[in-house]
C-alpha cells in the first residue's frame, strides 16, 4: 500500500513538472434571465428589470426569479415575493416580465457551446454555470489563463451579447468562490499560493454546501470566517458534524478539493410529478407519493447506468405557487435509499417554510455521471 502511495505521489509531482498546475475556471452568467431580456430589448438596460414566476392567483402573486443590477439597488433579489418587489419599485419606471425559459435555454446553449470549445474538459452545472478545466490548454500558467478568459469574455460579448463572471483557481471549489466575489462582468484569479489568504477573511457561508443553518451552528462554535474553520480542530468538527461533513468542511476551508471536472450530461435530468389525492402538508402522505415517484425515477437511472449527484423536490402549493428545494450530494450515488433520505430531508425543510398545503409534488435527479466512466477512470488510474 505504501509503495502504491509513493508511486501516486511521484506521478502527481511529475504531472506538475510536465504540465504545470491544474487550472479550473468557473463561468457564471450575470443576472441571467434578466440579461437575456435586455438582450432582446436593449431599451430595458437603464431600467429596473424583474423576471418572475407568476402563479396566476392574483395579478402579483408569485416570486422573483431574478432581477437586473438596477433593480437590485432597490432591494429586489431572487426569491422575494413579486408583490414586495412591486412595492420596492413603486414610483419607479420598472419592467416586470414572466419567465421565458425556452428563450433563456436557447441562449445558454449557444454560450455553453462556445465555452466548451475553449476547454480541455467541460462540465455544465445548471442553466447559467460551467466549469472548464484548461490546465493543458494554458500549460498550467495562471497568467495565460487570465488572458484566455479576457479573450473568451470578449468573444461571447461580441457574438452573443451576454456578460459573465469568471473565477480562476487550482480547483473547482476555489474557482466557484472566486467567481462569486466579483459580479457582474468580473474576473478573479486565485493562484495556489494565494488560496489561503483569499479564503481566510470570507464568512463561512461563502463555502458551497454551507447554508444558513450550518453557518449559524458554526458561529455558535466561534467559527465565523473560513480562516476560523481552517484552523479549527478537525476531530471537533467531526464530533459536531459527522465524519463526512467534518472532513469536507476542514478540507474546503483549507482550499483543498480534488473533484474532477467531469463531462456529464448535466443538462439532463430525470423527474416525475404527481397530484396528491387531497391537498396536504402531512409528511407521511407526501412520502407515500414521493416513494412511488422515486421507484420509477430509480428504474430509469439504472437503465441508463448512471449515478446522480443532485436531488430536488418541487411542490405546487394549494394556491398554485411553486416551491422547490434541491441539494448536491457530496459524491455521486445510484442508491435508492440515499435518494429517499435526501427527498425526505428536502420535504421536511420545504414543509417547515410554509403553513400552506401542497397540491402536487415532484422529484428530480440530475448531474449524472455514467457508471461505466467511473469504472474506466479508476482502472486507468492504476
Ligand atoms: N433563478 C430562479 N430562482 C432563484 C434563483 C435563480 O429562477 N431563486 C434563476 C434565474 C437566474 C438563474 O436562475 O437568472 C441563475 O441564478 P443565479 O443565482 O446565478 O443568479 P443570476 O444569474 O440571476 O444573478 P448573478 O448575476 O448574481 O449570477
Ligand atoms: Ca449561478
Ligand atoms: Ca448567474
Short mmCIF file of N, CA and C in Angstrom, two decimals, residues 221-367:
data_model
loop_
_atom_site.label_atom_id
_atom_site.label_comp_id
_atom_site.label_asym_id
_atom_site.label_seq_id
_atom_site.Cartn_x
_atom_site.Cartn_y
_atom_site.Cartn_z
N UNK A 221 -20.05 27.94 17.55
CA UNK A 221 -18.77 27.30 17.95
C UNK A 221 -17.62 28.31 17.87
N UNK A 222 -17.93 29.55 17.51
CA UNK A 222 -16.87 30.57 17.41
C UNK A 222 -16.22 30.59 16.04
N UNK A 223 -16.84 29.89 15.07
CA UNK A 223 -16.28 29.86 13.72
C UNK A 223 -17.05 30.86 12.87
N UNK A 224 -16.43 31.95 12.50
CA UNK A 224 -17.11 32.95 11.68
C UNK A 224 -16.55 33.01 10.26
N UNK A 225 -15.23 33.01 10.16
CA UNK A 225 -14.62 33.11 8.83
C UNK A 225 -14.14 31.73 8.36
N UNK A 226 -13.83 31.66 7.06
CA UNK A 226 -13.28 30.41 6.52
C UNK A 226 -11.93 30.13 7.20
N UNK A 227 -11.21 31.19 7.53
CA UNK A 227 -9.93 31.03 8.25
C UNK A 227 -10.15 30.36 9.60
N UNK A 228 -11.19 30.82 10.34
CA UNK A 228 -11.51 30.18 11.64
C UNK A 228 -11.73 28.69 11.44
N UNK A 229 -12.50 28.37 10.39
CA UNK A 229 -12.84 26.97 10.11
C UNK A 229 -11.59 26.17 9.75
N UNK A 230 -10.70 26.78 8.98
CA UNK A 230 -9.48 26.09 8.54
C UNK A 230 -8.61 25.70 9.73
N UNK A 231 -8.63 26.55 10.77
CA UNK A 231 -7.75 26.29 11.93
C UNK A 231 -8.45 25.51 13.03
N UNK A 232 -9.74 25.24 12.85
CA UNK A 232 -10.49 24.54 13.89
C UNK A 232 -10.09 23.07 13.91
N UNK A 233 -10.01 22.52 15.11
CA UNK A 233 -9.58 21.13 15.25
C UNK A 233 -10.51 20.19 14.46
N UNK A 234 -9.92 19.40 13.57
CA UNK A 234 -10.74 18.59 12.67
C UNK A 234 -11.56 17.54 13.43
N UNK A 235 -10.99 16.98 14.52
CA UNK A 235 -11.74 15.98 15.29
C UNK A 235 -12.99 16.62 15.92
N UNK A 236 -12.85 17.87 16.38
CA UNK A 236 -14.02 18.55 16.97
C UNK A 236 -15.08 18.80 15.89
N UNK A 237 -14.63 19.08 14.66
CA UNK A 237 -15.59 19.27 13.57
C UNK A 237 -16.34 17.97 13.31
N UNK A 238 -15.59 16.85 13.31
CA UNK A 238 -16.21 15.54 13.08
C UNK A 238 -17.21 15.24 14.20
N UNK A 239 -16.85 15.59 15.45
CA UNK A 239 -17.78 15.37 16.57
C UNK A 239 -19.07 16.15 16.37
N UNK A 240 -18.97 17.35 15.82
CA UNK A 240 -20.17 18.19 15.67
C UNK A 240 -20.98 17.88 14.41
N UNK A 241 -20.29 17.50 13.31
CA UNK A 241 -20.99 17.42 12.03
C UNK A 241 -20.96 16.02 11.40
N UNK A 242 -20.31 15.06 12.07
CA UNK A 242 -20.16 13.73 11.47
C UNK A 242 -18.88 13.68 10.63
N UNK A 243 -18.45 12.44 10.33
CA UNK A 243 -17.15 12.29 9.67
C UNK A 243 -17.11 12.92 8.28
N UNK A 244 -18.09 12.56 7.43
CA UNK A 244 -18.06 13.05 6.04
C UNK A 244 -18.04 14.57 5.96
N UNK A 245 -19.00 15.19 6.65
CA UNK A 245 -19.10 16.64 6.57
C UNK A 245 -17.93 17.31 7.28
N UNK A 246 -17.55 16.76 8.45
CA UNK A 246 -16.44 17.35 9.20
C UNK A 246 -15.18 17.43 8.34
N UNK A 247 -14.87 16.31 7.67
CA UNK A 247 -13.67 16.27 6.82
C UNK A 247 -13.84 17.20 5.62
N UNK A 248 -15.06 17.19 5.03
CA UNK A 248 -15.32 18.07 3.89
C UNK A 248 -15.13 19.54 4.27
N UNK A 249 -15.68 19.95 5.42
CA UNK A 249 -15.55 21.35 5.84
C UNK A 249 -14.08 21.71 6.08
N UNK A 250 -13.36 20.79 6.73
CA UNK A 250 -11.95 21.04 7.04
C UNK A 250 -11.15 21.23 5.73
N UNK A 251 -11.32 20.29 4.81
CA UNK A 251 -10.59 20.39 3.54
C UNK A 251 -10.97 21.64 2.77
N UNK A 252 -12.27 21.90 2.66
CA UNK A 252 -12.74 23.04 1.88
C UNK A 252 -12.17 24.34 2.44
N UNK A 253 -12.23 24.48 3.76
CA UNK A 253 -11.75 25.73 4.37
C UNK A 253 -10.26 25.92 4.09
N UNK A 254 -9.54 24.80 3.91
CA UNK A 254 -8.12 24.90 3.56
C UNK A 254 -7.90 24.96 2.06
N UNK A 255 -8.98 25.10 1.32
CA UNK A 255 -8.86 25.24 -0.14
C UNK A 255 -8.55 23.95 -0.85
N UNK A 256 -8.73 22.82 -0.14
CA UNK A 256 -8.40 21.51 -0.73
C UNK A 256 -9.66 20.90 -1.34
N UNK A 257 -9.58 20.54 -2.61
CA UNK A 257 -10.72 19.95 -3.31
C UNK A 257 -10.20 19.25 -4.55
N UNK A 258 -10.50 17.94 -4.65
CA UNK A 258 -9.94 17.20 -5.78
C UNK A 258 -10.99 16.75 -6.78
N UNK A 259 -12.17 17.31 -6.69
CA UNK A 259 -13.23 16.89 -7.62
C UNK A 259 -12.84 17.19 -9.05
N UNK A 260 -12.87 16.18 -9.92
CA UNK A 260 -12.51 16.46 -11.31
C UNK A 260 -13.65 17.18 -12.04
N UNK A 261 -13.30 17.88 -13.09
CA UNK A 261 -14.32 18.43 -13.99
C UNK A 261 -14.76 17.28 -14.87
N UNK A 262 -15.99 16.81 -14.68
CA UNK A 262 -16.36 15.66 -15.50
C UNK A 262 -17.39 16.01 -16.55
N UNK A 263 -17.12 15.51 -17.72
CA UNK A 263 -18.04 15.68 -18.84
C UNK A 263 -19.26 14.83 -18.53
N UNK A 264 -20.33 15.46 -18.10
CA UNK A 264 -21.54 14.69 -17.81
C UNK A 264 -22.68 15.30 -18.59
N UNK A 265 -23.79 14.58 -18.64
CA UNK A 265 -24.95 15.14 -19.33
C UNK A 265 -25.74 15.95 -18.33
N UNK A 266 -25.09 17.01 -17.83
CA UNK A 266 -25.68 17.75 -16.71
C UNK A 266 -26.99 18.42 -17.06
N UNK A 267 -27.12 18.79 -18.34
CA UNK A 267 -28.33 19.49 -18.72
C UNK A 267 -29.53 18.57 -18.52
N UNK A 268 -29.25 17.27 -18.49
CA UNK A 268 -30.34 16.31 -18.40
C UNK A 268 -30.76 16.06 -16.97
N UNK A 269 -31.99 15.67 -16.82
CA UNK A 269 -32.46 15.27 -15.51
C UNK A 269 -33.55 14.21 -15.70
N UNK A 270 -33.84 13.48 -14.63
CA UNK A 270 -34.98 12.56 -14.65
C UNK A 270 -35.94 13.08 -13.59
N UNK A 271 -37.19 13.29 -13.97
CA UNK A 271 -38.13 13.80 -12.97
C UNK A 271 -39.52 13.19 -13.15
N UNK A 272 -40.28 13.22 -12.07
CA UNK A 272 -41.68 12.78 -12.09
C UNK A 272 -42.45 13.73 -11.19
N UNK A 273 -43.67 14.01 -11.56
CA UNK A 273 -44.51 14.85 -10.71
C UNK A 273 -45.91 14.28 -10.69
N UNK A 274 -46.61 14.43 -9.58
CA UNK A 274 -47.92 13.80 -9.49
C UNK A 274 -48.83 14.60 -8.55
N UNK A 275 -50.14 14.53 -8.82
CA UNK A 275 -51.11 15.25 -7.99
C UNK A 275 -51.49 14.38 -6.80
N UNK A 276 -51.54 14.98 -5.62
CA UNK A 276 -51.90 14.23 -4.41
C UNK A 276 -53.41 13.99 -4.38
N UNK A 277 -53.82 12.93 -3.67
CA UNK A 277 -55.26 12.62 -3.59
C UNK A 277 -56.02 13.82 -3.05
N UNK A 278 -55.46 14.40 -1.97
CA UNK A 278 -56.04 15.66 -1.49
C UNK A 278 -54.89 16.56 -1.03
N UNK A 279 -55.14 17.86 -1.04
CA UNK A 279 -54.10 18.79 -0.60
C UNK A 279 -53.66 18.44 0.82
N UNK A 280 -52.34 18.44 1.04
CA UNK A 280 -51.87 18.04 2.38
C UNK A 280 -50.50 18.64 2.65
N UNK A 281 -50.16 18.72 3.96
CA UNK A 281 -48.76 19.02 4.32
C UNK A 281 -48.28 17.98 5.33
N UNK A 282 -48.95 16.82 5.30
CA UNK A 282 -48.57 15.72 6.19
C UNK A 282 -47.40 14.94 5.57
N UNK A 283 -46.31 14.85 6.33
CA UNK A 283 -45.07 14.27 5.78
C UNK A 283 -45.28 12.84 5.28
N UNK A 284 -45.98 12.00 6.05
CA UNK A 284 -46.06 10.60 5.62
C UNK A 284 -46.92 10.45 4.36
N UNK A 285 -47.94 11.30 4.22
CA UNK A 285 -48.75 11.26 2.99
C UNK A 285 -47.89 11.67 1.80
N UNK A 286 -47.05 12.68 2.01
CA UNK A 286 -46.18 13.14 0.91
C UNK A 286 -45.15 12.07 0.56
N UNK A 287 -44.61 11.42 1.62
CA UNK A 287 -43.58 10.38 1.38
C UNK A 287 -44.17 9.19 0.63
N UNK A 288 -45.43 8.85 0.92
CA UNK A 288 -46.07 7.76 0.17
C UNK A 288 -46.01 8.06 -1.32
N UNK A 289 -46.32 9.30 -1.66
CA UNK A 289 -46.34 9.69 -3.07
C UNK A 289 -44.92 9.76 -3.63
N UNK A 290 -43.99 10.40 -2.89
CA UNK A 290 -42.64 10.53 -3.46
C UNK A 290 -41.97 9.16 -3.58
N UNK A 291 -42.29 8.22 -2.67
CA UNK A 291 -41.71 6.87 -2.80
C UNK A 291 -42.10 6.23 -4.13
N UNK A 292 -43.35 6.43 -4.54
CA UNK A 292 -43.77 5.89 -5.85
C UNK A 292 -42.97 6.55 -6.98
N UNK A 293 -42.84 7.87 -6.89
CA UNK A 293 -42.12 8.59 -7.94
C UNK A 293 -40.66 8.13 -7.99
N UNK A 294 -40.08 7.96 -6.79
CA UNK A 294 -38.67 7.58 -6.71
C UNK A 294 -38.43 6.20 -7.35
N UNK A 295 -39.36 5.27 -7.10
CA UNK A 295 -39.22 3.94 -7.70
C UNK A 295 -39.06 4.04 -9.22
N UNK A 296 -39.91 4.86 -9.80
CA UNK A 296 -39.90 4.97 -11.25
C UNK A 296 -38.66 5.73 -11.75
N UNK A 297 -38.26 6.77 -11.02
CA UNK A 297 -37.05 7.52 -11.37
C UNK A 297 -35.83 6.61 -11.29
N UNK A 298 -35.79 5.81 -10.20
CA UNK A 298 -34.63 4.95 -9.98
C UNK A 298 -34.51 3.89 -11.08
N UNK A 299 -35.66 3.41 -11.56
CA UNK A 299 -35.65 2.43 -12.65
C UNK A 299 -34.98 3.04 -13.89
N UNK A 300 -35.36 4.28 -14.20
CA UNK A 300 -34.74 4.98 -15.34
C UNK A 300 -33.24 5.15 -15.16
N UNK A 301 -32.85 5.48 -13.91
CA UNK A 301 -31.44 5.72 -13.62
C UNK A 301 -30.63 4.45 -13.88
N UNK A 302 -31.16 3.31 -13.39
CA UNK A 302 -30.44 2.06 -13.59
C UNK A 302 -30.38 1.69 -15.07
N UNK A 303 -31.46 1.97 -15.78
CA UNK A 303 -31.47 1.68 -17.22
C UNK A 303 -30.38 2.44 -17.96
N UNK A 304 -30.10 3.66 -17.53
CA UNK A 304 -29.06 4.40 -18.24
C UNK A 304 -27.69 4.22 -17.59
N UNK A 305 -27.62 3.35 -16.57
CA UNK A 305 -26.35 3.00 -15.94
C UNK A 305 -25.61 4.24 -15.44
N UNK A 306 -26.33 5.08 -14.72
CA UNK A 306 -25.76 6.36 -14.26
C UNK A 306 -25.86 6.51 -12.75
N UNK A 307 -25.11 7.50 -12.28
CA UNK A 307 -25.24 7.95 -10.89
C UNK A 307 -25.69 9.39 -10.91
N UNK A 308 -26.40 9.80 -9.85
CA UNK A 308 -26.85 11.19 -9.78
C UNK A 308 -26.10 11.89 -8.66
N UNK A 309 -26.03 13.23 -8.76
CA UNK A 309 -25.38 13.96 -7.68
C UNK A 309 -26.29 15.03 -7.09
N UNK A 310 -27.36 15.38 -7.82
CA UNK A 310 -28.24 16.43 -7.34
C UNK A 310 -29.68 15.91 -7.22
N UNK A 311 -30.32 16.27 -6.12
CA UNK A 311 -31.69 15.83 -5.86
C UNK A 311 -32.55 17.05 -5.60
N UNK A 312 -33.75 17.06 -6.17
CA UNK A 312 -34.64 18.19 -5.92
C UNK A 312 -36.06 17.74 -5.69
N UNK A 313 -36.82 18.53 -4.94
CA UNK A 313 -38.26 18.30 -4.86
C UNK A 313 -38.94 19.60 -5.27
N UNK A 314 -40.09 19.45 -5.90
CA UNK A 314 -40.85 20.63 -6.31
C UNK A 314 -42.28 20.45 -5.82
N UNK A 315 -42.86 21.50 -5.29
CA UNK A 315 -44.23 21.41 -4.78
C UNK A 315 -45.07 22.49 -5.42
N UNK A 316 -46.22 22.07 -5.96
CA UNK A 316 -47.20 23.06 -6.41
C UNK A 316 -48.15 23.23 -5.23
N UNK A 317 -48.21 24.42 -4.68
CA UNK A 317 -48.96 24.65 -3.46
C UNK A 317 -50.45 24.78 -3.78
N UNK A 318 -51.26 24.80 -2.71
CA UNK A 318 -52.71 24.88 -2.88
C UNK A 318 -53.10 26.11 -3.72
N UNK A 319 -52.33 27.20 -3.59
CA UNK A 319 -52.68 28.40 -4.37
C UNK A 319 -51.95 28.44 -5.72
N UNK A 320 -51.39 27.28 -6.11
CA UNK A 320 -50.69 27.10 -7.39
C UNK A 320 -49.34 27.79 -7.47
N UNK A 321 -48.87 28.38 -6.39
CA UNK A 321 -47.50 28.90 -6.41
C UNK A 321 -46.56 27.69 -6.36
N UNK A 322 -45.32 27.91 -6.77
CA UNK A 322 -44.38 26.80 -6.88
C UNK A 322 -43.25 26.98 -5.86
N UNK A 323 -42.94 25.92 -5.13
CA UNK A 323 -41.78 25.98 -4.23
C UNK A 323 -40.87 24.81 -4.56
N UNK A 324 -39.58 25.04 -4.50
CA UNK A 324 -38.69 23.90 -4.75
C UNK A 324 -37.50 23.96 -3.83
N UNK A 325 -36.89 22.80 -3.64
CA UNK A 325 -35.69 22.67 -2.79
C UNK A 325 -34.80 21.66 -3.48
N UNK A 326 -33.50 21.91 -3.46
CA UNK A 326 -32.62 20.89 -4.01
C UNK A 326 -31.30 20.92 -3.30
N UNK A 327 -30.56 19.85 -3.44
CA UNK A 327 -29.22 19.83 -2.85
C UNK A 327 -28.30 18.93 -3.64
N UNK A 328 -27.01 19.26 -3.56
CA UNK A 328 -25.99 18.45 -4.21
C UNK A 328 -25.37 17.53 -3.18
N UNK A 329 -25.27 16.25 -3.51
CA UNK A 329 -24.66 15.29 -2.59
C UNK A 329 -23.14 15.48 -2.60
N UNK A 330 -22.50 14.98 -1.56
CA UNK A 330 -21.03 15.11 -1.51
C UNK A 330 -20.37 14.26 -2.59
N UNK A 331 -21.01 13.12 -2.92
CA UNK A 331 -20.48 12.35 -4.05
C UNK A 331 -21.66 11.69 -4.79
N UNK A 332 -21.41 11.27 -6.02
CA UNK A 332 -22.47 10.70 -6.84
C UNK A 332 -22.93 9.36 -6.27
N UNK A 333 -24.18 9.01 -6.55
CA UNK A 333 -24.72 7.76 -6.00
C UNK A 333 -25.77 7.18 -6.93
N UNK A 334 -25.99 5.85 -6.81
CA UNK A 334 -27.13 5.27 -7.51
C UNK A 334 -28.03 4.54 -6.50
N UNK A 335 -27.88 4.88 -5.22
CA UNK A 335 -28.60 4.19 -4.16
C UNK A 335 -29.99 4.76 -3.93
N UNK A 336 -31.00 3.90 -3.98
CA UNK A 336 -32.37 4.37 -3.82
C UNK A 336 -32.62 4.86 -2.39
N UNK A 337 -31.97 4.23 -1.41
CA UNK A 337 -32.20 4.65 -0.02
C UNK A 337 -31.68 6.07 0.22
N UNK A 338 -30.53 6.37 -0.38
CA UNK A 338 -29.98 7.71 -0.23
C UNK A 338 -30.91 8.73 -0.90
N UNK A 339 -31.47 8.33 -2.04
CA UNK A 339 -32.41 9.21 -2.74
C UNK A 339 -33.63 9.48 -1.87
N UNK A 340 -34.16 8.40 -1.26
CA UNK A 340 -35.34 8.56 -0.40
C UNK A 340 -35.03 9.46 0.79
N UNK A 341 -33.88 9.24 1.39
CA UNK A 341 -33.48 10.02 2.56
C UNK A 341 -33.33 11.50 2.18
N UNK A 342 -32.69 11.75 1.05
CA UNK A 342 -32.49 13.14 0.62
C UNK A 342 -33.82 13.83 0.36
N UNK A 343 -34.74 13.09 -0.32
CA UNK A 343 -36.05 13.66 -0.62
C UNK A 343 -36.78 13.98 0.69
N UNK A 344 -36.67 13.06 1.66
CA UNK A 344 -37.34 13.31 2.94
C UNK A 344 -36.80 14.58 3.60
N UNK A 345 -35.48 14.74 3.61
CA UNK A 345 -34.89 15.95 4.21
C UNK A 345 -35.38 17.21 3.51
N UNK A 346 -35.40 17.15 2.17
CA UNK A 346 -35.84 18.32 1.41
C UNK A 346 -37.31 18.64 1.70
N UNK A 347 -38.13 17.56 1.77
CA UNK A 347 -39.56 17.76 2.05
C UNK A 347 -39.75 18.39 3.42
N UNK A 348 -38.99 17.87 4.40
CA UNK A 348 -39.12 18.41 5.76
C UNK A 348 -38.81 19.90 5.76
N UNK A 349 -37.77 20.29 5.05
CA UNK A 349 -37.43 21.70 5.10
C UNK A 349 -38.44 22.53 4.30
N UNK A 350 -38.96 21.94 3.22
CA UNK A 350 -39.98 22.66 2.43
C UNK A 350 -41.27 22.87 3.24
N UNK A 351 -41.71 21.82 3.94
CA UNK A 351 -42.94 21.93 4.75
C UNK A 351 -42.74 22.97 5.86
N UNK A 352 -41.50 22.98 6.40
CA UNK A 352 -41.22 23.88 7.52
C UNK A 352 -41.29 25.34 7.13
N UNK A 353 -41.30 25.63 5.84
CA UNK A 353 -41.21 27.03 5.42
C UNK A 353 -42.56 27.69 5.22
N UNK A 354 -43.63 26.88 5.19
CA UNK A 354 -44.93 27.48 4.92
C UNK A 354 -46.04 26.65 5.54
N UNK A 355 -47.11 27.31 5.92
CA UNK A 355 -48.26 26.62 6.53
C UNK A 355 -49.17 26.03 5.45
N UNK A 356 -48.90 26.42 4.20
CA UNK A 356 -49.84 26.09 3.13
C UNK A 356 -49.78 24.60 2.74
N UNK A 357 -50.94 24.06 2.35
CA UNK A 357 -50.97 22.67 1.92
C UNK A 357 -50.43 22.54 0.49
N UNK A 358 -50.03 21.31 0.17
CA UNK A 358 -49.43 21.05 -1.14
C UNK A 358 -50.43 20.31 -2.02
N UNK A 359 -50.44 20.66 -3.29
CA UNK A 359 -51.41 20.07 -4.22
C UNK A 359 -50.75 19.02 -5.12
N UNK A 360 -49.57 19.36 -5.65
CA UNK A 360 -48.83 18.41 -6.48
C UNK A 360 -47.39 18.32 -5.97
N UNK A 361 -46.79 17.14 -6.08
CA UNK A 361 -45.41 17.01 -5.59
C UNK A 361 -44.54 16.30 -6.64
N UNK A 362 -43.31 16.77 -6.81
CA UNK A 362 -42.43 16.19 -7.81
C UNK A 362 -41.03 15.94 -7.26
N UNK A 363 -40.32 15.01 -7.89
CA UNK A 363 -38.94 14.69 -7.51
C UNK A 363 -38.08 14.74 -8.77
N UNK A 364 -36.87 15.25 -8.62
CA UNK A 364 -35.98 15.33 -9.78
C UNK A 364 -34.55 14.96 -9.38
N UNK A 365 -33.86 14.19 -10.22
CA UNK A 365 -32.43 13.97 -10.00
C UNK A 365 -31.68 14.45 -11.25
N UNK A 366 -30.44 14.92 -11.03
CA UNK A 366 -29.67 15.43 -12.16
C UNK A 366 -28.17 15.33 -11.87
N UNK A 367 -27.38 15.96 -12.71
CA UNK A 367 -25.90 15.92 -12.64
C UNK A 367 -25.42 14.47 -12.63
#
